[in-house]
PDB file of C-alpha atoms and ligand atoms in Angstrom:
ATOM      1  CA  MET A   1      87.417 126.278 119.859  1.00 46.00           C
ATOM      2  CA  SER A   2      90.473 127.722 121.359  1.00 50.00           C
ATOM      3  CA  ALA A   3      93.622 128.033 119.097  1.00 50.00           C
ATOM      4  CA  GLN A   4      95.360 125.143 120.918  1.00 54.00           C
ATOM      5  CA  ASN A   5      92.589 122.712 120.114  1.00 59.00           C
ATOM      6  CA  ARG A   6      92.280 123.619 116.439  1.00 68.00           C
ATOM      7  CA  ILE A   7      93.278 120.621 114.284  1.00 81.00           C
ATOM      8  CA  LYS A   8      96.192 121.469 111.852  1.00 93.00           C
ATOM      9  CA  ARG A   9      95.474 120.259 108.332  1.00 96.00           C
ATOM     10  CA  ILE A  10      97.965 118.159 106.691  1.00 98.00           C
ATOM     11  CA  GLY A  11      99.574 120.044 103.687  1.00 98.00           C
ATOM     12  CA  VAL A  12     101.234 119.343 100.469  1.00 98.00           C
ATOM     13  CA  PRO A  13     104.760 119.690 101.902  1.00 98.00           C
ATOM     14  CA  ASP A  14     103.944 117.169 104.671  1.00 98.00           C
ATOM     15  CA  ILE A  15     102.740 114.592 101.936  1.00 98.00           C
ATOM     16  CA  ARG A  16     105.987 115.244 100.097  1.00 98.00           C
ATOM     17  CA  ALA A  17     108.028 114.747 103.186  1.00 98.00           C
ATOM     18  CA  ARG A  18     106.696 111.248 103.723  1.00 98.00           C
ATOM     19  CA  LYS A  19     108.725 109.850 100.693  1.00 98.00           C
ATOM     20  CA  GLY A  20     110.108 106.622 102.299  1.00 97.00           C
ATOM     21  CA  GLY A  21     108.720 107.253 105.513  1.00 97.00           C
ATOM     22  CA  GLU A  22     105.623 106.149 107.439  1.00 98.00           C
ATOM     23  CA  PRO A  23     103.165 104.884 104.707  1.00 98.00           C
ATOM     24  CA  LEU A  24     100.565 107.408 103.636  1.00 98.00           C
ATOM     25  CA  VAL A  25      96.928 106.365 104.405  1.00 98.00           C
ATOM     26  CA  CYS A  26      94.457 107.555 101.698  1.00 98.00           C
ATOM     27  CA  LEU A  27      90.945 106.819 100.914  1.00 98.00           C
ATOM     28  CA  THR A  28      88.140 108.243  98.530  1.00 98.00           C
ATOM     29  CA  ALA A  29      85.471 110.236 100.007  1.00 98.00           C
ATOM     30  CA  TYR A  30      82.513 111.631  98.402  1.00 98.00           C
ATOM     31  CA  ASP A  31      80.048 113.051 101.029  1.00 98.00           C
ATOM     32  CA  PHE A  32      79.758 114.567 104.476  1.00 98.00           C
ATOM     33  CA  PRO A  33      78.874 111.718 106.763  1.00 98.00           C
ATOM     34  CA  MET A  34      81.624 109.412 105.399  1.00 98.00           C
ATOM     35  CA  ALA A  35      84.258 112.119 105.093  1.00 98.00           C
ATOM     36  CA  ARG A  36      83.637 112.854 108.837  1.00 98.00           C
ATOM     37  CA  LEU A  37      84.277 109.194 109.801  1.00 98.00           C
ATOM     38  CA  LEU A  38      87.457 108.831 107.567  1.00 98.00           C
ATOM     39  CA  ASP A  39      89.144 112.084 108.195  1.00 98.00           C
ATOM     40  CA  PRO A  40      90.821 111.263 111.572  1.00 97.00           C
ATOM     41  CA  HIS A  41      92.465 108.129 110.135  1.00 98.00           C
ATOM     42  CA  CYS A  42      93.524 109.499 106.737  1.00 98.00           C
ATOM     43  CA  ASP A  43      96.512 111.637 105.471  1.00 98.00           C
ATOM     44  CA  VAL A  44      94.648 112.239 102.176  1.00 98.00           C
ATOM     45  CA  LEU A  45      91.052 112.100 101.219  1.00 98.00           C
ATOM     46  CA  LEU A  46      90.357 112.056  97.550  1.00 98.00           C
ATOM     47  CA  VAL A  47      87.188 113.037  95.989  1.00 98.00           C
ATOM     48  CA  GLY A  48      87.730 110.652  93.131  1.00 98.00           C
ATOM     49  CA  ASP A  49      85.947 110.702  89.780  1.00 98.00           C
ATOM     50  CA  SER A  50      85.150 106.962  90.817  1.00 97.00           C
ATOM     51  CA  LEU A  51      82.104 108.606  92.536  1.00 98.00           C
ATOM     52  CA  GLY A  52      80.497 108.294  88.922  1.00 97.00           C
ATOM     53  CA  MET A  53      80.412 104.565  89.367  1.00 96.00           C
ATOM     54  CA  VAL A  54      80.306 104.140  93.109  1.00 96.00           C
ATOM     55  CA  VAL A  55      77.622 106.926  94.007  1.00 97.00           C
ATOM     56  CA  HIS A  56      75.921 107.593  90.692  1.00 98.00           C
ATOM     57  CA  GLY A  57      75.710 104.169  89.267  1.00 96.00           C
ATOM     58  CA  LEU A  58      77.535 104.899  85.990  1.00 95.00           C
ATOM     59  CA  ASP A  59      79.377 102.031  84.104  1.00 92.00           C
ATOM     60  CA  THR A  60      82.653 104.087  83.865  1.00 92.00           C
ATOM     61  CA  THR A  61      84.023 107.536  85.044  1.00 95.00           C
ATOM     62  CA  ILE A  62      83.698 109.013  81.437  1.00 94.00           C
ATOM     63  CA  GLY A  63      80.359 110.774  82.271  1.00 96.00           C
ATOM     64  CA  VAL A  64      81.510 112.499  85.376  1.00 97.00           C
ATOM     65  CA  THR A  65      81.455 116.279  85.157  1.00 98.00           C
ATOM     66  CA  LEU A  66      83.333 119.037  86.907  1.00 98.00           C
ATOM     67  CA  ASP A  67      80.111 120.337  88.491  1.00 98.00           C
ATOM     68  CA  MET A  68      79.757 116.799  90.027  1.00 98.00           C
ATOM     69  CA  MET A  69      83.144 116.770  91.381  1.00 98.00           C
ATOM     70  CA  ILE A  70      82.697 120.365  92.919  1.00 98.00           C
ATOM     71  CA  LEU A  71      79.304 119.532  94.477  1.00 98.00           C
ATOM     72  CA  HIS A  72      80.969 116.277  96.117  1.00 98.00           C
ATOM     73  CA  GLY A  73      84.055 118.281  97.041  1.00 98.00           C
ATOM     74  CA  LYS A  74      82.136 120.871  98.912  1.00 98.00           C
ATOM     75  CA  ALA A  75      80.511 118.245 100.992  1.00 98.00           C
ATOM     76  CA  VAL A  76      83.767 116.508 101.764  1.00 98.00           C
ATOM     77  CA  MET A  77      85.550 119.817 102.708  1.00 98.00           C
ATOM     78  CA  ARG A  78      82.714 120.588 105.188  1.00 98.00           C
ATOM     79  CA  ALA A  79      83.691 117.365 107.116  1.00 98.00           C
ATOM     80  CA  ALA A  80      87.460 117.182 106.627  1.00 98.00           C
ATOM     81  CA  LYS A  81      89.456 118.950 109.270  1.00 97.00           C
ATOM     82  CA  GLN A  82      92.861 117.319 109.110  1.00 97.00           C
ATOM     83  CA  ALA A  83      93.326 115.290 105.913  1.00 98.00           C
ATOM     84  CA  LEU A  84      94.686 116.905 102.847  1.00 98.00           C
ATOM     85  CA  VAL A  85      91.696 116.844 100.386  1.00 98.00           C
ATOM     86  CA  VAL A  86      92.397 116.334  96.624  1.00 98.00           C
ATOM     87  CA  ILE A  87      89.819 116.710  93.811  1.00 98.00           C
ATOM     88  CA  ASP A  88      90.084 114.446  90.656  1.00 98.00           C
ATOM     89  CA  LEU A  89      89.731 116.348  87.399  1.00 98.00           C
ATOM     90  CA  PRO A  90      87.253 114.467  85.444  1.00 98.00           C
ATOM     91  CA  PHE A  91      87.541 113.385  81.648  1.00 97.00           C
ATOM     92  CA  GLY A  92      87.467 116.088  79.344  1.00 97.00           C
ATOM     93  CA  THR A  93      88.310 118.947  81.598  1.00 98.00           C
ATOM     94  CA  TYR A  94      92.077 118.981  81.505  1.00 97.00           C
ATOM     95  CA  GLU A  95      93.405 117.018  78.575  1.00 96.00           C
ATOM     96  CA  ALA A  96      92.912 119.629  75.735  1.00 96.00           C
ATOM     97  CA  SER A  97      95.558 122.182  76.960  1.00 97.00           C
ATOM     98  CA  PRO A  98      97.273 123.348  80.037  1.00 98.00           C
ATOM     99  CA  GLU A  99      95.156 126.327  79.930  1.00 98.00           C
ATOM    100  CA  GLN A 100      92.004 124.155  79.965  1.00 98.00           C
ATOM    101  CA  ALA A 101      93.470 122.185  82.875  1.00 98.00           C
ATOM    102  CA  PHE A 102      94.149 125.514  84.741  1.00 98.00           C
ATOM    103  CA  ALA A 103      90.691 126.809  84.334  1.00 98.00           C
ATOM    104  CA  SER A 104      89.266 123.505  85.627  1.00 98.00           C
ATOM    105  CA  ALA A 105      91.565 123.183  88.505  1.00 98.00           C
ATOM    106  CA  SER A 106      91.436 126.771  89.719  1.00 98.00           C
ATOM    107  CA  ARG A 107      87.541 126.422  89.630  1.00 98.00           C
ATOM    108  CA  ALA A 108      87.622 123.063  91.622  1.00 98.00           C
ATOM    109  CA  LEU A 109      90.059 124.476  94.240  1.00 98.00           C
ATOM    110  CA  ALA A 110      88.302 128.006  94.541  1.00 98.00           C
ATOM    111  CA  GLU A 111      84.808 126.659  94.821  1.00 98.00           C
ATOM    112  CA  THR A 112      85.504 123.704  97.180  1.00 98.00           C
ATOM    113  CA  GLY A 113      88.382 124.927  99.312  1.00 98.00           C
ATOM    114  CA  ALA A 114      90.284 121.740  98.657  1.00 98.00           C
ATOM    115  CA  GLN A 115      94.139 121.643  98.683  1.00 98.00           C
ATOM    116  CA  ALA A 116      95.085 119.875  95.382  1.00 98.00           C
ATOM    117  CA  VAL A 117      93.853 118.267  92.171  1.00 98.00           C
ATOM    118  CA  LYS A 118      94.733 114.800  90.686  1.00 98.00           C
ATOM    119  CA  ILE A 119      94.808 114.129  86.989  1.00 98.00           C
ATOM    120  CA  GLU A 120      95.441 110.797  85.216  1.00 94.00           C
ATOM    121  CA  SER A 121      98.825 111.629  83.776  1.00 87.00           C
ATOM    122  CA  GLY A 122     100.041 110.011  80.682  1.00 89.00           C
ATOM    123  CA  VAL A 123     103.445 110.981  79.358  1.00 93.00           C
ATOM    124  CA  TYR A 124     101.918 114.016  77.496  1.00 93.00           C
ATOM    125  CA  ALA A 125     100.542 115.327  80.963  1.00 95.00           C
ATOM    126  CA  GLY A 126     104.115 116.603  82.022  1.00 97.00           C
ATOM    127  CA  ASP A 127     103.441 120.080  80.470  1.00 97.00           C
ATOM    128  CA  THR A 128     100.076 120.331  82.207  1.00 98.00           C
ATOM    129  CA  ILE A 129     101.490 119.480  85.623  1.00 98.00           C
ATOM    130  CA  ARG A 130     104.309 121.984  85.126  1.00 98.00           C
ATOM    131  CA  PHE A 131     101.914 124.662  83.986  1.00 98.00           C
ATOM    132  CA  LEU A 132      99.605 124.036  87.036  1.00 98.00           C
ATOM    133  CA  THR A 133     102.342 123.692  89.693  1.00 98.00           C
ATOM    134  CA  GLU A 134     104.065 126.873  88.378  1.00 98.00           C
ATOM    135  CA  ARG A 135     100.903 128.624  88.971  1.00 98.00           C
ATOM    136  CA  GLY A 136     100.448 127.481  92.411  1.00 97.00           C
ATOM    137  CA  ILE A 137      98.196 124.500  91.913  1.00 98.00           C
ATOM    138  CA  PRO A 138      99.516 121.430  93.652  1.00 98.00           C
ATOM    139  CA  VAL A 139      99.046 118.185  91.428  1.00 98.00           C
ATOM    140  CA  MET A 140      98.940 114.506  92.194  1.00 98.00           C
ATOM    141  CA  GLY A 141      99.646 112.428  89.216  1.00 98.00           C
ATOM    142  CA  HIS A 142      98.009 109.042  88.601  1.00 98.00           C
ATOM    143  CA  ILE A 143      99.816 106.538  86.215  1.00 97.00           C
ATOM    144  CA  GLY A 144      99.645 102.726  85.231  1.00 95.00           C
ATOM    145  CA  LEU A 145      95.925 101.882  84.829  1.00 91.00           C
ATOM    146  CA  LYS A 146      94.251 105.194  84.173  1.00 91.00           C
ATOM    147  CA  PRO A 147      90.441 104.569  84.201  1.00 89.00           C
ATOM    148  CA  GLN A 148      89.679 107.507  81.978  1.00 91.00           C
ATOM    149  CA  ALA A 149      91.843 106.071  79.178  1.00 87.00           C
ATOM    150  CA  ALA A 150      90.565 102.546  79.659  1.00 76.00           C
ATOM    151  CA  LEU A 151      88.676 102.571  76.284  1.00 73.00           C
ATOM    152  CA  ASN A 152      91.966 103.324  74.517  1.00 76.00           C
ATOM    153  CA  GLU A 153      94.377 101.297  76.657  1.00 69.00           C
ATOM    154  CA  GLY A 154      92.792  97.890  76.999  1.00 69.00           C
ATOM    155  CA  GLY A 155      90.338  98.050  79.887  1.00 70.00           C
ATOM    156  CA  PHE A 156      90.546  97.495  83.447  1.00 74.00           C
ATOM    157  CA  LYS A 157      93.435  95.153  83.688  1.00 76.00           C
ATOM    158  CA  ALA A 158      97.011  95.332  85.028  1.00 76.00           C
ATOM    159  CA  ARG A 159      99.647  97.487  83.203  1.00 77.00           C
ATOM    160  CA  GLY A 160     103.184  96.950  82.608  1.00 76.00           C
ATOM    161  CA  ARG A 161     103.396  93.337  81.816  1.00 79.00           C
ATOM    162  CA  SER A 162     104.930  93.670  78.462  1.00 87.00           C
ATOM    163  CA  GLN A 163     108.332  95.548  77.991  1.00 92.00           C
ATOM    164  CA  ALA A 164     106.603  98.379  76.012  1.00 91.00           C
ATOM    165  CA  GLU A 165     103.971  98.894  78.687  1.00 91.00           C
ATOM    166  CA  TRP A 166     106.668  98.735  81.486  1.00 94.00           C
ATOM    167  CA  ASP A 167     108.699 101.525  79.778  1.00 95.00           C
ATOM    168  CA  ARG A 168     105.531 103.540  79.153  1.00 95.00           C
ATOM    169  CA  VAL A 169     104.713 103.429  82.963  1.00 96.00           C
ATOM    170  CA  ILE A 170     108.199 104.360  83.890  1.00 97.00           C
ATOM    171  CA  ALA A 171     107.984 107.231  81.480  1.00 97.00           C
ATOM    172  CA  GLU A 172     104.570 108.399  82.944  1.00 97.00           C
ATOM    173  CA  ALA A 173     106.169 108.431  86.411  1.00 98.00           C
ATOM    174  CA  LYS A 174     109.223 110.245  85.382  1.00 98.00           C
ATOM    175  CA  ALA A 175     107.063 112.933  83.425  1.00 97.00           C
ATOM    176  CA  ALA A 176     104.852 113.429  86.492  1.00 98.00           C
ATOM    177  CA  ASP A 177     107.807 113.703  88.860  1.00 98.00           C
ATOM    178  CA  GLU A 178     109.870 115.882  86.715  1.00 98.00           C
ATOM    179  CA  ALA A 179     107.017 118.237  86.057  1.00 98.00           C
ATOM    180  CA  GLY A 180     106.467 118.900  89.875  1.00 98.00           C
ATOM    181  CA  ALA A 181     103.787 116.538  91.033  1.00 98.00           C
ATOM    182  CA  PHE A 182     103.683 116.187  94.776  1.00 98.00           C
ATOM    183  CA  ALA A 183     102.658 112.549  94.724  1.00 98.00           C
ATOM    184  CA  ILE A 184     101.799 109.970  92.365  1.00 98.00           C
ATOM    185  CA  VAL A 185      98.958 107.456  92.445  1.00 98.00           C
ATOM    186  CA  ILE A 186     100.165 103.994  90.766  1.00 98.00           C
ATOM    187  CA  GLU A 187      97.183 101.939  89.728  1.00 96.00           C
ATOM    188  CA  GLY A 188      97.225  98.331  88.747  1.00 95.00           C
ATOM    189  CA  VAL A 189     100.846  97.353  88.295  1.00 95.00           C
ATOM    190  CA  ASP A 190     102.935  94.294  89.771  1.00 94.00           C
ATOM    191  CA  GLU A 191     105.090  94.683  92.633  1.00 96.00           C
ATOM    192  CA  GLU A 192     108.321  94.713  90.722  1.00 96.00           C
ATOM    193  CA  LEU A 193     107.319  97.775  88.588  1.00 97.00           C
ATOM    194  CA  ALA A 194     105.835  99.561  91.529  1.00 97.00           C
ATOM    195  CA  ARG A 195     109.109  99.045  93.371  1.00 98.00           C
ATOM    196  CA  GLU A 196     111.153 100.338  90.526  1.00 97.00           C
ATOM    197  CA  ILE A 197     108.885 103.366  90.048  1.00 98.00           C
ATOM    198  CA  THR A 198     109.026 104.194  93.871  1.00 98.00           C
ATOM    199  CA  ALA A 199     112.928 104.000  93.761  1.00 98.00           C
ATOM    200  CA  GLN A 200     113.047 106.198  90.769  1.00 97.00           C
ATOM    201  CA  VAL A 201     110.785 109.075  91.630  1.00 98.00           C
ATOM    202  CA  SER A 202     111.443 111.822  94.355  1.00 98.00           C
ATOM    203  CA  VAL A 203     107.857 111.982  95.487  1.00 98.00           C
ATOM    204  CA  PRO A 204     105.799 109.599  97.462  1.00 98.00           C
ATOM    205  CA  THR A 205     103.871 106.855  95.276  1.00 98.00           C
ATOM    206  CA  ILE A 206     100.401 105.878  96.442  1.00 98.00           C
ATOM    207  CA  GLY A 207      99.308 102.391  95.270  1.00 98.00           C
ATOM    208  CA  ILE A 208      96.055 100.953  94.407  1.00 97.00           C
ATOM    209  CA  GLY A 209      96.414  97.328  93.246  1.00 95.00           C
ATOM    210  CA  ALA A 210     100.049  98.028  93.027  1.00 96.00           C
ATOM    211  CA  SER A 211     101.434  96.203  96.032  1.00 95.00           C
ATOM    212  CA  PRO A 212     102.934  97.448  99.393  1.00 96.00           C
ATOM    213  CA  ALA A 213     106.025  98.364  97.524  1.00 97.00           C
ATOM    214  CA  CYS A 214     104.573 102.028  97.344  1.00 98.00           C
ATOM    215  CA  ASP A 215     105.048 104.895  99.769  1.00 98.00           C
ATOM    216  CA  GLY A 216     101.290 104.712 100.603  1.00 98.00           C
ATOM    217  CA  GLN A 217      97.983 103.027  99.769  1.00 98.00           C
ATOM    218  CA  ILE A 218      94.661 104.377  98.536  1.00 98.00           C
ATOM    219  CA  LEU A 219      91.323 102.301  98.042  1.00 98.00           C
ATOM    220  CA  VAL A 220      87.866 103.044  96.980  1.00 98.00           C
ATOM    221  CA  THR A 221      86.347 103.285 100.499  1.00 98.00           C
ATOM    222  CA  GLN A 222      83.092 101.387  99.480  1.00 97.00           C
ATOM    223  CA  ASP A 223      85.094  98.394  98.474  1.00 97.00           C
ATOM    224  CA  LEU A 224      87.144  98.319 101.692  1.00 97.00           C
ATOM    225  CA  LEU A 225      83.788  98.525 103.639  1.00 98.00           C
ATOM    226  CA  GLY A 226      82.047  95.865 101.467  1.00 97.00           C
ATOM    227  CA  LEU A 227      79.121  97.993 100.366  1.00 97.00           C
ATOM    228  CA  PHE A 228      78.667  96.212  96.992  1.00 95.00           C
ATOM    229  CA  ASP A 229      78.651  92.355  96.291  1.00 92.00           C
ATOM    230  CA  TRP A 230      81.701  92.883  94.145  1.00 90.00           C
ATOM    231  CA  ALA A 231      85.224  94.308  94.770  1.00 91.00           C
ATOM    232  CA  PRO A 232      88.437  94.189  92.858  1.00 90.00           C
ATOM    233  CA  LYS A 233      90.559  91.054  93.619  1.00 91.00           C
ATOM    234  CA  PHE A 234      93.266  93.210  95.463  1.00 92.00           C
ATOM    235  CA  VAL A 235      90.895  94.612  97.925  1.00 95.00           C
ATOM    236  CA  LYS A 236      90.572  93.024 101.579  1.00 95.00           C
ATOM    237  CA  ARG A 237      87.155  93.830 102.759  1.00 96.00           C
ATOM    238  CA  TYR A 238      87.213  95.192 106.435  1.00 97.00           C
ATOM    239  CA  ALA A 239      83.469  95.050 106.842  1.00 97.00           C
ATOM    240  CA  SER A 240      80.157  93.849 105.085  1.00 97.00           C
ATOM    241  CA  LEU A 241      78.379  97.199 105.138  1.00 97.00           C
ATOM    242  CA  GLY A 242      75.863  96.178 102.238  1.00 97.00           C
ATOM    243  CA  GLU A 243      74.666  93.229 104.308  1.00 97.00           C
ATOM    244  CA  THR A 244      74.525  95.421 107.579  1.00 98.00           C
ATOM    245  CA  VAL A 245      72.333  98.100 105.645  1.00 98.00           C
ATOM    246  CA  SER A 246      70.072  95.565 104.095  1.00 98.00           C
ATOM    247  CA  ASP A 247      69.520  93.590 107.294  1.00 97.00           C
ATOM    248  CA  ALA A 248      68.804  96.675 109.243  1.00 96.00           C
ATOM    249  CA  VAL A 249      66.354  98.135 106.579  1.00 97.00           C
ATOM    250  CA  GLY A 250      64.807  94.641 106.291  1.00 96.00           C
ATOM    251  CA  ARG A 251      64.059  94.575 110.067  1.00 93.00           C
ATOM    252  CA  TRP A 252      62.711  98.172 110.072  1.00 91.00           C
ATOM    253  CA  ALA A 253      60.319  97.304 107.089  1.00 93.00           C
ATOM    254  CA  ALA A 254      59.056  94.267 108.929  1.00 93.00           C
ATOM    255  CA  ASP A 255      58.429  96.281 112.090  1.00 90.00           C
ATOM    256  CA  VAL A 256      56.582  98.968 110.071  1.00 89.00           C
ATOM    257  CA  ARG A 257      54.421  96.316 108.301  1.00 93.00           C
ATOM    258  CA  SER A 258      53.549  94.683 111.650  1.00 92.00           C
ATOM    259  CA  ARG A 259      52.922  98.086 113.227  1.00 85.00           C
ATOM    260  CA  GLU A 260      55.254  97.000 116.092  1.00 76.00           C
ATOM    261  CA  PHE A 261      58.042  99.335 115.952  1.00 68.00           C
ATOM    262  CA  PRO A 262      58.880 100.807 119.359  1.00 66.00           C
ATOM    263  CA  ALA A 263      58.097 104.566 119.950  1.00 66.00           C
ATOM    264  CA  ALA A 264      61.531 105.402 121.160  1.00 62.00           C
ATOM    265  CA  GLU A 265      60.896 109.189 121.545  1.00 60.00           C
ATOM    266  CA  GLN A 266      57.954 111.302 121.629  1.00 58.00           C
ATOM    267  CA  THR A 267      59.347 114.422 120.233  1.00 60.00           C
ATOM    268  CA  TYR A 268      60.687 114.925 116.671  1.00 61.00           C
ATOM    269  CA  ARG A 269      64.591 114.363 116.930  1.00 60.00           C
ATOM    270  CA  ILE A 270      66.730 117.389 116.082  1.00 63.00           C
ATOM    271  CA  ARG A 271      70.476 117.511 115.562  1.00 67.00           C
ATOM    272  CA  PRO A 272      72.339 118.578 118.713  1.00 64.00           C
ATOM    273  CA  ASN A 273      73.679 121.664 117.052  1.00 61.00           C
ATOM    274  CA  ASP A 274      70.074 122.875 116.439  1.00 47.00           C
ATOM    275  CA  ARG A 275      69.024 122.868 119.950  1.00 37.00           C
TER     276      ARG A 275
HETATM  277  O1  KIV B   1      88.724 107.996  91.242  1.00 63.21           O
HETATM  278  C1  KIV B   1      89.401 107.367  92.183  1.00 63.21           C
HETATM  279  O2  KIV B   1      88.713 106.990  93.102  1.00 63.21           O
HETATM  280  C2  KIV B   1      90.785 107.220  91.971  1.00 63.21           C
HETATM  281  C3  KIV B   1      91.508 106.254  92.818  1.00 63.21           C
HETATM  282  C4  KIV B   1      90.944 105.234  93.660  1.00 63.21           C
HETATM  283  C5  KIV B   1      93.001 106.349  92.920  1.00 63.21           C
HETATM  284  O3  KIV B   1      91.330 107.783  91.038  1.00 63.21           O
END
């Protein structure tokens, strides 16, 4: 590939510069084939710890390990050429101390080649975000509904509906912003609060179930594509991938059972790159 044709990867300063500008398009990605399809459309690909639920069938994200994140992060990085790739730090790998967070984040970046990490950032996480950013690790914050804290903070429901919760989410936003996060995911808050946070922080906010009042949006890709029977209420499905797969496999199974499948190619198919 010539130097002119090489695709330039979006960097952390590019994301920061989008504050108040063209909305950021972000999706989760967990594997090579999907990352390859998403990459040309996205500013950010997040290797989210939601992979525990979406890919591995866990009930929550609590059981996700750093090794799982790194394995999936490597697959995404092999496919993503232009989007900024962010790796979620999973539960238990960053909360104990800034030093623990640095060890996990540096491993995630060094082993995958991704550009940044995300942490679910309660108010306490300001110190950790500052420690990481001062040492060269770009951090995306995540406030509001924090799935890793769902056991302690009242499950998977919207945040900020009481005055105390509203104040807490604002405090989380300010802590992440002042500590140097380059962007902040806001999950599960009403439009009024999302608008207020977006006005108060200096970096782009990226909403999930948090209204269009944010500087960008992120979704779990499988929800957008309709892979499962169920998706959160705020998700508009743009495809019915679950039905498409089930229908295709059902037709293939019927062909196999009736021994009627067409012999499309006589030779064993190999990938174009292997020829
Ligand atoms: O883990 C995840 O996928 C996330 C988001 C969807 C923001 O944190």
